[in-house]
Coordinates of C-alpha atoms in Angstrom, one line a residue:
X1 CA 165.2 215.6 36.5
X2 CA 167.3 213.1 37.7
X3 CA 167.4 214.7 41.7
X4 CA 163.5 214.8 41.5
X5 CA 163.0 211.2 40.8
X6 CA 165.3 210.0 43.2
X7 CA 164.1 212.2 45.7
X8 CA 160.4 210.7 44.8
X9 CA 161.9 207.2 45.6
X10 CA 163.3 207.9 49.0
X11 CA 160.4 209.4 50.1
X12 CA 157.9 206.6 49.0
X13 CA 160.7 204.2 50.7
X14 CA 160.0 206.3 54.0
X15 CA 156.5 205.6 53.5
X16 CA 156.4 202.1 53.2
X17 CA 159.1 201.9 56.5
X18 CA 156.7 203.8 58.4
X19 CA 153.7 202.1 57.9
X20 CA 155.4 198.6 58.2
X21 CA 156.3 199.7 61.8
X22 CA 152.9 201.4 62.4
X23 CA 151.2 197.7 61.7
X24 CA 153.5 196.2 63.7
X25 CA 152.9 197.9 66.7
X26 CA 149.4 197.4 66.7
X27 CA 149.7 193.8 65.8
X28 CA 151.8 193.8 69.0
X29 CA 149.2 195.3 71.0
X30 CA 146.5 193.4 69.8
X31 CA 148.5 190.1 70.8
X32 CA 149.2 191.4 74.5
X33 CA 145.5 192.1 74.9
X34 CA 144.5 188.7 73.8
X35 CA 147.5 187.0 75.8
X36 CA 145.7 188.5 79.6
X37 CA 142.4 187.9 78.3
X38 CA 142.7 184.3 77.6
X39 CA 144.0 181.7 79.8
X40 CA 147.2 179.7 79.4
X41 CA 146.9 176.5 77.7
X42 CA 142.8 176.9 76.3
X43 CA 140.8 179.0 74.2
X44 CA 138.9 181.8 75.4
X45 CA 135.6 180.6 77.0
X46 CA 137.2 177.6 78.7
X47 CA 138.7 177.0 81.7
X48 CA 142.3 175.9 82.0
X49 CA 143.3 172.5 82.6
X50 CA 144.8 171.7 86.0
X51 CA 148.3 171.9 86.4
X52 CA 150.2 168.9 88.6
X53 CA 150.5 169.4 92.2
X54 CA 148.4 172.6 92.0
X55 CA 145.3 173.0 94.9
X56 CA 141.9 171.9 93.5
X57 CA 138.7 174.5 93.8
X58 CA 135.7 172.1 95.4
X59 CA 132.3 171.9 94.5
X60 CA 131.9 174.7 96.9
X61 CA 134.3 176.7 96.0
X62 CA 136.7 175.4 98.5
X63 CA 140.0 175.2 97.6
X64 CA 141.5 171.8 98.5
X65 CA 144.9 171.2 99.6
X66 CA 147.1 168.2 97.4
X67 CA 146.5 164.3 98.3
X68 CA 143.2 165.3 98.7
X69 CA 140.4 163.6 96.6
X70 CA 136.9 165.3 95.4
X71 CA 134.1 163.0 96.9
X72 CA 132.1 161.8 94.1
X73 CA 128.5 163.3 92.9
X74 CA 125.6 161.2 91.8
X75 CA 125.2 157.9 91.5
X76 CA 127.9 155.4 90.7
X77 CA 127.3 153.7 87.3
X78 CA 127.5 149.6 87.6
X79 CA 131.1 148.4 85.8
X80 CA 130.7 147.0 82.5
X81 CA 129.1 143.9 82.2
X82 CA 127.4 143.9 84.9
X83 CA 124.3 143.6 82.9
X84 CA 122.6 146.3 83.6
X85 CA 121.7 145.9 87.4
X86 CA 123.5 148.0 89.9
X87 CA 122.0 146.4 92.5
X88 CA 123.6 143.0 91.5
X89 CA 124.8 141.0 94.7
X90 CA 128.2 139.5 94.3
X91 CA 128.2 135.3 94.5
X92 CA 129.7 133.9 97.4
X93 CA 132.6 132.0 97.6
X94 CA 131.8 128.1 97.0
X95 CA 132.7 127.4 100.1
X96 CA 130.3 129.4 101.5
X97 CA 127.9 128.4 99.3
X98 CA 128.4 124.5 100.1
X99 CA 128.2 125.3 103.7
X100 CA 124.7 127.0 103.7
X101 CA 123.4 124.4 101.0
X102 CA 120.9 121.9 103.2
X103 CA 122.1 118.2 103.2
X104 CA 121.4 116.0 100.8
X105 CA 118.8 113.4 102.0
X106 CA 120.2 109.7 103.7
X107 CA 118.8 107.2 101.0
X108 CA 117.1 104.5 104.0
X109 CA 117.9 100.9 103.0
X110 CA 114.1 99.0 102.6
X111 CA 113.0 97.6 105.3
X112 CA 113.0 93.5 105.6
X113 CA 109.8 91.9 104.2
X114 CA 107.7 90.3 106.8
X115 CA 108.2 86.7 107.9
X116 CA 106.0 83.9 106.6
X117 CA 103.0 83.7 108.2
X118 CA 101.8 79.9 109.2
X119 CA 98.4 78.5 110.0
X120 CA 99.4 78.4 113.6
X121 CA 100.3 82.0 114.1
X122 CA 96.2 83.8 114.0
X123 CA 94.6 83.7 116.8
X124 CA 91.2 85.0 117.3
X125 CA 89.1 86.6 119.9
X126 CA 86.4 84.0 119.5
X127 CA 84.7 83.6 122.7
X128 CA 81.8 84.8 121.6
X129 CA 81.5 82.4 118.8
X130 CA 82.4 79.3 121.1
X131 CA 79.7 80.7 123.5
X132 CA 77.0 80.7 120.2
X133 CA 78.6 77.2 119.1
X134 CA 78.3 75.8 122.9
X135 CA 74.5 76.3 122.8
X136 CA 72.0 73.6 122.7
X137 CA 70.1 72.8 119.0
X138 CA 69.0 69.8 117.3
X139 CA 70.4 68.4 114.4
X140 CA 67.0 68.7 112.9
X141 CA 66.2 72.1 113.2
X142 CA 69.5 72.9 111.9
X143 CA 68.8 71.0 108.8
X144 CA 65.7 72.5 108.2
X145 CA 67.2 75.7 108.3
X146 CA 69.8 74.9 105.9
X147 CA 67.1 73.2 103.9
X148 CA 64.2 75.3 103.8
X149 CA 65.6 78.5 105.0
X150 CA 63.1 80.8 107.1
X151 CA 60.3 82.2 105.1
X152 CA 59.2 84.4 108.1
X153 CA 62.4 86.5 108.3
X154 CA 62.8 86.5 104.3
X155 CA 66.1 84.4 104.5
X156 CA 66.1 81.8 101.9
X157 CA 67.2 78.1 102.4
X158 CA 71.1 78.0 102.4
X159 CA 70.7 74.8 99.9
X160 CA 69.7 77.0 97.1
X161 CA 73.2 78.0 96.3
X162 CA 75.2 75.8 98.0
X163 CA 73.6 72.5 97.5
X164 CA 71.7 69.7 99.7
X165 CA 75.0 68.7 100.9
X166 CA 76.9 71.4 101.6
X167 CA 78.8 71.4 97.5
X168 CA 77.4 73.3 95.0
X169 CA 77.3 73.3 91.6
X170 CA 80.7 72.9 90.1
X171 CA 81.3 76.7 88.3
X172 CA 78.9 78.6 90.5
X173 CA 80.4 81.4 92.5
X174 CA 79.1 79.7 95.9
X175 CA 81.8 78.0 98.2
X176 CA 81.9 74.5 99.3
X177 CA 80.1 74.8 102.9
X178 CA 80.4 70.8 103.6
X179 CA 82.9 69.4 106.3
X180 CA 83.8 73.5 107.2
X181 CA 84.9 74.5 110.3
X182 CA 82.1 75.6 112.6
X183 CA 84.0 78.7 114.0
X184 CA 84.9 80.0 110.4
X185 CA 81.4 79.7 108.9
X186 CA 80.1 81.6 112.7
X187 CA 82.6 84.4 111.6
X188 CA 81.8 85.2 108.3
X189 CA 77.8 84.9 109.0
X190 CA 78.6 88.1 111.9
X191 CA 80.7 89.5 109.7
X192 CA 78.1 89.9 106.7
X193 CA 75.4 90.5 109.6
X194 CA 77.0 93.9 110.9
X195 CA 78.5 94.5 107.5
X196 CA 82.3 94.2 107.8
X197 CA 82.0 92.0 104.9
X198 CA 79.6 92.8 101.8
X199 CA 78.0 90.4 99.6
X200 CA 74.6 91.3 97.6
X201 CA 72.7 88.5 98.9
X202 CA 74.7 86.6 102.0
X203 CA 74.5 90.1 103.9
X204 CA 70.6 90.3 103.4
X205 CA 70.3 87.0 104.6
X206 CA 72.7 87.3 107.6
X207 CA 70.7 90.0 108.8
X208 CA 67.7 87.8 108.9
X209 CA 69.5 85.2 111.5
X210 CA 69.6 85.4 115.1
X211 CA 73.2 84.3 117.0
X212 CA 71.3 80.2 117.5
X213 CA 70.4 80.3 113.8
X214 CA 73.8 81.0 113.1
X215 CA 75.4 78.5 115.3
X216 CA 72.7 76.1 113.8
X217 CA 74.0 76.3 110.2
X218 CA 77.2 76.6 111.5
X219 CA 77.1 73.3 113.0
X220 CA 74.8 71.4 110.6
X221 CA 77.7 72.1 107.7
X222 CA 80.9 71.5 109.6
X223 CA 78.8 68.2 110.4
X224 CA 79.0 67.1 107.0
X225 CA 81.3 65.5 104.8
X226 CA 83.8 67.1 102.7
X227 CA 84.1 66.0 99.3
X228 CA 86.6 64.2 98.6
X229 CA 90.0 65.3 96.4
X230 CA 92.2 64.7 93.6
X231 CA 95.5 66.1 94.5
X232 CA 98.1 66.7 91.3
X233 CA 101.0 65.1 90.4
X234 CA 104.1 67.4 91.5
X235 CA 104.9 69.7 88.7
X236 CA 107.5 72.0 88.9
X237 CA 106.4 73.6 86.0
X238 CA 103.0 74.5 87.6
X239 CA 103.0 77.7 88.9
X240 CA 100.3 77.4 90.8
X241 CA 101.7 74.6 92.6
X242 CA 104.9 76.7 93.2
X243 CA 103.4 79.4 94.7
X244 CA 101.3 76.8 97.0
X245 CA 104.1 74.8 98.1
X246 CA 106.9 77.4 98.0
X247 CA 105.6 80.8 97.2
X248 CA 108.2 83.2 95.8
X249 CA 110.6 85.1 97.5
X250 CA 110.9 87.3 95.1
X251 CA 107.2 88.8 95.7
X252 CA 107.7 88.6 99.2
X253 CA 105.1 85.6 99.4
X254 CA 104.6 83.1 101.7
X255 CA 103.6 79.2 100.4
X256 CA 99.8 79.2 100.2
X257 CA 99.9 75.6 102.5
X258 CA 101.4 77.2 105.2
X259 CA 98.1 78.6 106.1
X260 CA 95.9 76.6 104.4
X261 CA 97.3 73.2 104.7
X262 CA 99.5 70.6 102.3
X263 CA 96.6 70.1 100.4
X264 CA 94.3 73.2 100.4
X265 CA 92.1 71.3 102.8
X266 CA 92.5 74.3 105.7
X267 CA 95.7 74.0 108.3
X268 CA 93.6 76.5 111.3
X269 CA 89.7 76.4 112.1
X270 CA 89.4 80.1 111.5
X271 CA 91.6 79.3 107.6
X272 CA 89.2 78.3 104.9
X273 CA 89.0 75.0 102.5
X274 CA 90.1 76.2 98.8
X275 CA 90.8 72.8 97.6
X276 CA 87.7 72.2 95.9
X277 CA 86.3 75.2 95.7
X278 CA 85.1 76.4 91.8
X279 CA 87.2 78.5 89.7
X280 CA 84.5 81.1 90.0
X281 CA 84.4 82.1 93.8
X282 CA 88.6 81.6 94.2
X283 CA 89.1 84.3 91.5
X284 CA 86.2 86.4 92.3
X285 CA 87.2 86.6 96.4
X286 CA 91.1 87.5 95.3
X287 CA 89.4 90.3 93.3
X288 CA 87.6 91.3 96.3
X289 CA 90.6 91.3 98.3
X290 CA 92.9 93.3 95.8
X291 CA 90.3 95.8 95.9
X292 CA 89.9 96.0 99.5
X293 CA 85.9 95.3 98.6
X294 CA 86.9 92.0 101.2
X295 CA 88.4 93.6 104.0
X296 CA 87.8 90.8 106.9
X297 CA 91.1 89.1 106.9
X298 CA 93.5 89.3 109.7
X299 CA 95.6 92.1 109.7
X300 CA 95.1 92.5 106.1
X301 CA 97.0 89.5 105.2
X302 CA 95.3 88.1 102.5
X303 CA 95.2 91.7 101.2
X304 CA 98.3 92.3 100.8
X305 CA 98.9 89.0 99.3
X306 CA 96.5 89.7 96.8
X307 CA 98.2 92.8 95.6
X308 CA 101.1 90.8 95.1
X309 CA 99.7 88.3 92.7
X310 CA 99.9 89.4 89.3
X311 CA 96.9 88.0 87.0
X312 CA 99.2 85.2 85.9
X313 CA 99.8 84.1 89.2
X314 CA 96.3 84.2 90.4
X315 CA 94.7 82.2 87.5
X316 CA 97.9 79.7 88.0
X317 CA 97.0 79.6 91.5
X318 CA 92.4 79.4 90.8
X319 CA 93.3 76.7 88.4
X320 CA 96.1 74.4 90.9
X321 CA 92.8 74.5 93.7
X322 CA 89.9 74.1 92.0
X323 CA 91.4 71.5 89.5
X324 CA 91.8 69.6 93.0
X325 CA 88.0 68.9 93.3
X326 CA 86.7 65.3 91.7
X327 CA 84.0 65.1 89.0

C-alpha cells in the first residue's frame, strides 16, 4: 500500500515538472516572435525613434547623411506674440526712422508792421481831375447846380442833404461839403459815377453829371467857408484823442493827424475834413470800410485801419471828431 502511494506521488511530481517546462518553452517562443516583429524602443504600429548620429530617411525617401538638416514643409507659423499677422514688418531702428521723418517746419519770425503813413506820402494820378477843375464855369451856374440840382437829368439839388452852405444838419449821415478840397470832392463824384464806390442815392446822382458839372460843384464847395471848430482840451484819458494824436503801437496804428491834419481839418487835398463831420457819417463810413462795402482808399489804407479798430476805439475816435464841430 505504502509503495503504491508513493509511486502515485512521484509520478504526479513528473507531471507537474513536465508541463512547467512545456509552458515555458512556449512562453519563450512567443517572446522571440514578438521581439523581431516589433521595433526596439516603441510599440508595435510605431515607428522607432531616431537614434543619435544615425542617417535620416528624407521626405523622399532619401536617406540623408549626418549635419544635414530636413528643409522645412509648409508654411512657417508667426512666433508668439506676434499678434496674429505673419506678415508683420519688423520697425526700423530709430535712427532710421528719424532720418526718413520729413523736417519739422522753420517757425518764420512776423514780418515788421508797415511804417506810418503821413499826409504827404499819397500821391495821385489826378490829371484828369485838374484838367476837369482847369475848365472855365461861372460861379453862378455852379451855385445853381448845387442849389437847385438838374431836374432834366433827375439829379436832385446837392443842398437837400447837405445844406445851403455846404453843412448839413447836425446828426444826418451827410458830410460837411463846405471849404473841401476841390480835387477830393472831383474824386469821389467819378468814383460813385463808374461805381468804385456805392452809395444808394450819391451814385444815382453822379451818374446824372457830366465831367463840367462835376468840376462845377466841385468848385462852388471848396469855395466856401468851413465851419468853424472847437478843438478839446488835451486829455490823456480820451481815447479818441490818443489814437488821433498818437495811435497805438500796439494795433499797428498810425496817429489819425498824420494824414488828416493836427486838428482833423485835412493835412493833403485828396485827405478828407473829419473835424466836424456828424457822428452819424464817421461811424457809418468806418463800417463801410471794415466791410470792404468802401473800397476807394489808397492802397487799402483806411481798410486796413478799420479792421484794426475795435468798437471801443471807433466810437472813442466818432465822438473826439464830431464833438469838434460848434453848435
Amino acid at each position: 500500500m505504502n509503495d503504491n502511494m508513493a509511486a502515485l506521488a512521484k509520478g504526479a511530481i513528473s507531471v507537474v515538472v513536465v508541463a512547467g517546462v512545456l509552458v515555458a518553452g512556449t512562453a519563450s517562443l512567443f517572446h522571440i516572435s514578438v521581439h523581431r516583429s516589433t521595433p526596439a524602443g516603441g510599440p508595435p504600429g510605431q515607428p522607432a525613434p531616431a537614434q543619435p548620429g544615425a542617417p535620416q530617411p528624407s521626405a523622399g525617401g532619401a536617406t540623408l547623411s549626418p549635419g544635414q538638416a530636413q528643409a522645412p514643409t509648409g508654411t512657417p507659423q508667426a512666433p508668439a506674440g506676434a499678434g496674429g499677422a505673419a506678415t508683420q514688418t519688423a520697425a526700423a531702428p530709430q535712427g532710421q526712422q528719424s532720418a526718413q521723418s520729413p523736417p519739422a517746419p522753420q517757425i518764420q519770425p512776423a514780418p515788421p508792421p508797415p511804417p506810418p503813413r503821413k499826409g504827404t506820402d499819397f500821391s495821385f494820378p489826378q490829371a484828369r481831375w485838374d484838367a476837369l477843375l482847369a475848365q472855365s464855369g461861372d460861379t453862378a451856374s455852379s451855385a445853381s447846380l448845387a442849389n437847385s440840382g438838374k431836374p432834366e437829368a433827375g439829379v436832385a439839388a446837392c443842398a437837400s442833404c447837405h445844406g445851403a452852405q455846404g453843412v448839413p444838419a447836425a446828426g444826418t449821415p451827410f458830410p460837411i461839403l463846405a471849404g473841401a478840397s476841390p480835387a477830393y470832392t472831383v474824386k469821389q463824384l467819378l468814383d460813385y459815377r463808374d461805381g468804385t464806390r456805392q452809395h444808394p442815392i450819391m451814385t444815382g446822382i453822379a451818374k446824372g453829371l457830366s465831367d463840367q458839372d462835376i468840376a462845377a460843384v466841385a468848385r462852388y464847395y471848396g469855395s466856401l467857408p468851413a465851419p468853424p471848430l472847437k478843438p478839446p482840451a488835451p486829455n490823456p484819458q480820451d481815447r479818441g484823442q490818443v489814437l488821433h494824436g498818437f495811435g497805438d503801437n500796439a494795433l499797428a496804428l498810425a496817429a489819425c493827424a498824420n494824414c488828416h491834419g493836427a486838428n482833423g481839418e485835412g493835412e493833403n487835398p485828396m485827405l478828407p475834413r473829419l473835424a466836424g463831420q456828424s457822428d452819424t457819417y464817421l461811424a457809418t463810413q468806418l463800417d463801410a470800410f471794415r466791410s470792404g462795402q468802401r473800397a476807394n482808399d489808397d492802397l487799402g489804407t483806411m481798410r486796413d485801419i478799420a479792421k484794426r479798430l475795435s468798437a471801443e476805439d471807433q466810437a472813442a475816435l466818432v465822438k473826439y471828431y464830431s464833438g469838434m464841430r460848434q453848435p
